[in-house]
Amino acid sequence: MKAAYRERTIMPRILVVEDEPDIALGLQEDLTKHGNVVEIVRDGDAAVRRGTGEPWDVILLDIMLPCRDGFEVCKPLRSAGVQTPIIMLTARSHEAEKILGLEDGADDYVTKPFSPAELRARIRAVMRRSAPAPASGIFRFGDCEVDLDRAEIRRAGRPIDATALEFRLLSAFVQARGRVLSRDRIIEQVWGANTYITDRVVDTHILHLRKKIEPEPAAPRFLLSVRGIGYRFDA
Ligand code: CA
């Protein structure tokens, strides 16, 4: 994962999902000229296939597409654990509201017609935001401290008895704080990709962790359930 990221930052790889040839080619020309590697796909099914098939730095996603629309592309990508920033290309302003309302979908949107320079600025911004947070330092919430360097969780200044897995779980939440993590994404980050862990196992570990860090485990303040999706850490 780390090697892939390093490789990708040399020349950003952008997947353009757009069925209008003029727009697609214009984007390809401009983005290639500015040092990106660009691949174009023209329908929703191909977008899901290519989006999950390889690591991308950014996905530009049109909404009105053959086969399935941009929203129906976003959802399966996210539930497959793809964390690549997605910028939606929208033709209408009412679509923008829908994009911003997405719980775990797009990162940004631009309204057509857009200027290439504006789009490139947006691309740089989402790439900056998605750069992995440094896995270092001490994070505090309530009377707890998560010490990422010493791999230790402390409560009221004293190390608590947490398993390595619980530490990884809490670190993942701390680093993604404020964002909803789906159970699939939690499994990928904590147990590793291609591990066969059921949602129940995730829930059980969350319960254990809550008992160790929450002032009132039955009414959690930090490690919150998000119904039908997963969990969110709120500090
Ligand atoms: Ca279109």
CSV table of C-alpha atoms and ligand atoms in Angstrom, one decimal:
chain,number,residue,atom,x,y,z
A,1,MET,CA,0.0,0.0,0.0
A,2,LYS,CA,2.8,2.4,0.9
A,3,ALA,CA,4.9,1.6,-2.1
A,4,ALA,CA,1.8,2.0,-4.3
A,5,TYR,CA,1.3,5.5,-2.8
A,6,ARG,CA,4.9,6.6,-3.3
A,7,GLU,CA,4.7,5.4,-6.9
A,8,ARG,CA,1.5,7.2,-7.5
A,9,THR,CA,2.7,10.6,-6.2
A,10,ILE,CA,5.4,10.8,-8.9
A,11,MET,CA,2.9,11.3,-11.7
A,12,PRO,CA,-0.7,11.4,-10.5
A,13,ARG,CA,-3.0,8.9,-12.2
A,14,ILE,CA,-6.5,10.2,-12.9
A,15,LEU,CA,-9.4,8.2,-14.0
A,16,VAL,CA,-11.9,10.3,-16.1
A,17,VAL,CA,-15.4,9.0,-16.3
A,18,GLU,CA,-17.2,11.0,-19.0
A,19,ASP,CA,-19.3,9.9,-21.9
A,20,GLU,CA,-19.2,13.2,-23.9
A,21,PRO,CA,-16.2,12.8,-26.2
A,22,ASP,CA,-15.4,16.5,-26.4
A,23,ILE,CA,-15.2,17.0,-22.7
A,24,ALA,CA,-13.3,13.7,-22.1
A,25,LEU,CA,-10.7,14.5,-24.7
A,26,GLY,CA,-10.4,18.1,-23.5
A,27,LEU,CA,-9.8,16.9,-20.0
A,28,GLN,CA,-7.3,14.3,-21.2
A,29,GLU,CA,-5.3,16.8,-23.2
A,30,ASP,CA,-5.2,19.4,-20.4
A,31,LEU,CA,-4.4,17.0,-17.5
A,32,THR,CA,-1.8,15.1,-19.5
A,33,LYS,CA,-0.1,18.4,-20.4
A,34,HIS,CA,0.1,19.2,-16.7
A,35,GLY,CA,1.9,16.0,-15.8
A,36,ASN,CA,-0.9,13.5,-15.1
A,37,VAL,CA,-1.5,10.1,-16.4
A,38,VAL,CA,-5.1,10.0,-17.7
A,39,GLU,CA,-7.4,7.1,-18.6
A,40,ILE,CA,-10.9,7.7,-19.9
A,41,VAL,CA,-13.9,5.4,-19.5
A,42,ARG,CA,-17.3,6.2,-20.9
A,43,ASP,CA,-19.9,4.4,-18.9
A,44,GLY,CA,-20.8,3.6,-15.4
A,45,ASP,CA,-20.0,-0.2,-15.4
A,46,ALA,CA,-16.6,0.4,-16.8
A,47,ALA,CA,-16.0,3.1,-14.2
A,48,VAL,CA,-16.7,0.6,-11.4
A,49,ARG,CA,-14.5,-2.0,-13.0
A,50,ARG,CA,-11.5,0.4,-13.6
A,51,GLY,CA,-12.1,2.3,-10.3
A,52,THR,CA,-11.7,-0.9,-8.2
A,53,GLY,CA,-9.2,-2.5,-10.5
A,54,GLU,CA,-6.2,-0.2,-9.8
A,55,PRO,CA,-5.1,2.5,-7.5
A,56,TRP,CA,-5.9,6.0,-8.7
A,57,ASP,CA,-5.0,9.3,-7.2
A,58,VAL,CA,-8.3,11.0,-8.3
A,59,ILE,CA,-11.4,9.9,-10.1
A,60,LEU,CA,-13.4,12.5,-12.1
A,61,LEU,CA,-16.9,11.3,-12.3
A,62,ASP,CA,-19.6,12.6,-14.6
A,63,ILE,CA,-23.2,12.1,-13.3
A,64,MET,CA,-25.2,11.4,-16.4
A,65,LEU,CA,-23.7,8.3,-17.8
A,66,PRO,CA,-24.7,5.2,-19.8
A,67,CYS,CA,-25.3,2.0,-17.8
A,68,ARG,CA,-25.5,3.6,-14.3
A,69,ASP,CA,-25.2,7.2,-13.1
A,70,GLY,CA,-22.3,8.7,-11.2
A,71,PHE,CA,-24.0,8.1,-7.8
A,72,GLU,CA,-24.4,4.4,-8.6
A,73,VAL,CA,-20.7,4.4,-9.4
A,74,CYS,CA,-19.7,6.1,-6.2
A,75,LYS,CA,-21.5,3.7,-3.9
A,76,PRO,CA,-20.0,0.4,-5.0
A,77,LEU,CA,-16.5,2.0,-5.1
A,78,ARG,CA,-16.8,3.2,-1.5
A,79,SER,CA,-18.3,-0.1,-0.3
A,80,ALA,CA,-15.4,-1.9,-2.0
A,81,GLY,CA,-13.1,0.2,0.2
A,82,VAL,CA,-11.8,2.5,-2.5
A,83,GLN,CA,-10.7,5.6,-0.8
A,84,THR,CA,-9.6,7.6,-3.9
A,85,PRO,CA,-10.9,11.1,-3.8
A,86,ILE,CA,-13.8,11.5,-6.2
A,87,ILE,CA,-14.7,14.8,-7.9
A,88,MET,CA,-18.2,14.8,-9.5
A,89,LEU,CA,-18.8,16.7,-12.7
A,90,THR,CA,-22.3,18.0,-12.6
A,91,ALA,CA,-24.3,19.9,-15.1
A,92,ARG,CA,-27.0,21.1,-12.8
A,93,SER,CA,-26.9,22.9,-9.5
A,94,HIS,CA,-29.6,20.8,-7.8
A,95,GLU,CA,-27.3,17.8,-8.3
A,96,ALA,CA,-24.7,19.6,-6.2
A,97,GLU,CA,-26.9,19.4,-3.2
A,98,LYS,CA,-27.2,15.7,-3.7
A,99,ILE,CA,-23.5,15.3,-4.0
A,100,LEU,CA,-22.9,17.3,-0.8
A,101,GLY,CA,-25.5,15.1,1.0
A,102,LEU,CA,-23.7,11.9,0.2
A,103,GLU,CA,-22.6,10.2,3.3
A,104,ASP,CA,-19.6,8.3,2.1
A,105,GLY,CA,-19.3,9.3,-1.5
A,106,ALA,CA,-17.8,12.2,-3.4
A,107,ASP,CA,-15.2,14.6,-2.0
A,108,ASP,CA,-16.0,17.6,-4.2
A,109,TYR,CA,-17.8,18.6,-7.3
A,110,VAL,CA,-17.4,21.1,-10.2
A,111,THR,CA,-20.3,22.4,-12.2
A,112,LYS,CA,-20.1,22.3,-16.0
A,113,PRO,CA,-18.8,24.3,-17.8
A,114,PHE,CA,-15.7,24.6,-15.7
A,115,SER,CA,-12.3,26.0,-16.4
A,116,PRO,CA,-9.4,23.5,-16.7
A,117,ALA,CA,-7.4,25.6,-14.2
A,118,GLU,CA,-10.2,25.5,-11.6
A,119,LEU,CA,-10.6,21.8,-12.0
A,120,ARG,CA,-6.8,21.3,-11.6
A,121,ALA,CA,-6.9,23.3,-8.4
A,122,ARG,CA,-9.7,21.2,-7.1
A,123,ILE,CA,-7.8,18.0,-8.0
A,124,ARG,CA,-4.7,19.3,-6.1
A,125,ALA,CA,-6.9,20.2,-3.1
A,126,VAL,CA,-8.5,16.7,-2.8
A,127,MET,CA,-5.2,15.0,-3.3
A,128,ARG,CA,-3.7,17.1,-0.5
A,129,ARG,CA,-6.6,16.3,1.8
A,130,SER,CA,-6.4,12.6,1.1
A,131,ALA,CA,-2.6,12.3,1.8
A,132,PRO,CA,-2.3,9.9,4.7
A,133,ALA,CA,-2.1,11.5,8.1
A,134,PRO,CA,1.3,11.0,9.8
A,135,ALA,CA,1.0,8.0,12.0
A,136,SER,CA,2.8,9.7,14.8
A,137,GLY,CA,2.1,11.8,17.9
A,138,ILE,CA,-0.3,11.7,20.8
A,139,PHE,CA,-4.0,12.2,20.3
A,140,ARG,CA,-6.1,13.2,23.3
A,141,PHE,CA,-9.9,12.9,23.9
A,142,GLY,CA,-11.8,12.8,27.2
A,143,ASP,CA,-9.4,11.4,29.7
A,144,CYS,CA,-7.7,9.2,27.1
A,145,GLU,CA,-4.5,9.5,25.1
A,146,VAL,CA,-3.6,7.5,22.1
A,147,ASP,CA,0.2,7.4,21.7
A,148,LEU,CA,0.9,6.4,18.1
A,149,ASP,CA,4.6,6.3,18.7
A,150,ARG,CA,4.6,4.0,21.7
A,151,ALA,CA,1.5,2.1,20.5
A,152,GLU,CA,-0.1,2.7,23.8
A,153,ILE,CA,-3.6,3.8,25.0
A,154,ARG,CA,-3.6,5.7,28.3
A,155,ARG,CA,-6.5,6.7,30.5
A,156,ALA,CA,-6.0,9.3,33.2
A,157,GLY,CA,-2.3,9.1,32.5
A,158,ARG,CA,-2.0,5.3,33.0
A,159,PRO,CA,-1.5,2.7,30.2
A,160,ILE,CA,-4.7,0.6,29.8
A,161,ASP,CA,-4.7,-3.1,29.1
A,162,ALA,CA,-5.6,-3.0,25.3
A,163,THR,CA,-4.8,-5.7,22.7
A,164,ALA,CA,-2.7,-4.8,19.7
A,165,LEU,CA,-5.8,-5.2,17.6
A,166,GLU,CA,-7.7,-2.7,19.8
A,167,PHE,CA,-4.9,-0.3,19.5
A,168,ARG,CA,-4.9,-0.6,15.7
A,169,LEU,CA,-8.7,-0.2,15.7
A,170,LEU,CA,-8.6,3.0,17.8
A,171,SER,CA,-5.7,4.4,15.8
A,172,ALA,CA,-7.7,3.9,12.6
A,173,PHE,CA,-10.6,5.9,14.1
A,174,VAL,CA,-8.4,8.6,15.5
A,175,GLN,CA,-6.7,9.2,12.2
A,176,ALA,CA,-10.1,9.2,10.3
A,177,ARG,CA,-11.8,11.3,13.0
A,178,GLY,CA,-15.0,12.9,12.0
A,179,ARG,CA,-15.4,10.6,9.0
A,180,VAL,CA,-17.7,7.5,8.9
A,181,LEU,CA,-15.8,4.3,8.5
A,182,SER,CA,-17.7,1.4,6.9
A,183,ARG,CA,-17.2,-2.0,8.4
A,184,ASP,CA,-15.5,-3.1,5.2
A,185,ARG,CA,-13.1,-0.3,5.5
A,186,ILE,CA,-12.4,-1.0,9.1
A,187,ILE,CA,-11.7,-4.6,8.3
A,188,GLU,CA,-9.3,-3.6,5.5
A,189,GLN,CA,-7.4,-1.2,7.7
A,190,VAL,CA,-7.3,-3.2,10.9
A,191,TRP,CA,-7.2,-6.8,9.8
A,192,GLY,CA,-5.9,-6.3,6.3
A,193,ALA,CA,-7.3,-6.7,2.8
A,194,ASN,CA,-8.5,-10.2,1.8
A,195,THR,CA,-9.2,-11.2,5.4
A,196,TYR,CA,-12.5,-12.9,6.0
A,197,ILE,CA,-13.9,-11.2,9.0
A,198,THR,CA,-17.6,-10.8,9.6
A,199,ASP,CA,-19.3,-7.6,10.6
A,200,ARG,CA,-20.1,-9.2,13.9
A,201,VAL,CA,-16.5,-9.5,14.8
A,202,VAL,CA,-15.9,-5.8,14.1
A,203,ASP,CA,-18.9,-5.0,16.3
A,204,THR,CA,-17.6,-7.2,19.1
A,205,HIS,CA,-14.2,-5.5,19.1
A,206,ILE,CA,-15.9,-2.1,19.1
A,207,LEU,CA,-17.9,-3.1,22.2
A,208,HIS,CA,-14.7,-4.2,24.0
A,209,LEU,CA,-12.9,-1.0,23.0
A,210,ARG,CA,-15.8,1.2,24.2
A,211,LYS,CA,-15.6,-0.5,27.6
A,212,LYS,CA,-12.0,0.6,27.8
A,213,ILE,CA,-12.2,4.2,26.5
A,214,GLU,CA,-15.8,5.4,27.0
A,215,PRO,CA,-16.9,7.1,30.2
A,216,GLU,CA,-20.2,5.4,29.8
A,217,PRO,CA,-19.8,2.4,27.4
A,218,ALA,CA,-23.5,1.8,27.0
A,219,ALA,CA,-24.0,5.5,25.9
A,220,PRO,CA,-20.8,6.1,23.9
A,221,ARG,CA,-19.6,9.7,23.5
A,222,PHE,CA,-16.6,9.1,21.2
A,223,LEU,CA,-17.0,5.9,19.2
A,224,LEU,CA,-20.4,6.3,17.6
A,225,SER,CA,-22.5,3.9,15.6
A,226,VAL,CA,-23.7,5.1,12.2
A,227,ARG,CA,-26.7,3.0,11.4
A,228,GLY,CA,-26.4,0.7,8.4
A,229,ILE,CA,-22.9,1.9,7.6
A,230,GLY,CA,-20.4,1.5,10.4
A,231,TYR,CA,-18.8,3.8,13.0
A,232,ARG,CA,-17.5,7.3,13.4
A,233,PHE,CA,-15.1,8.6,16.0
A,234,ASP,CA,-16.0,12.1,17.3
A,235,ALA,CA,-13.5,13.7,19.7
B,1,CA,CA,-22.7,12.7,-19.4
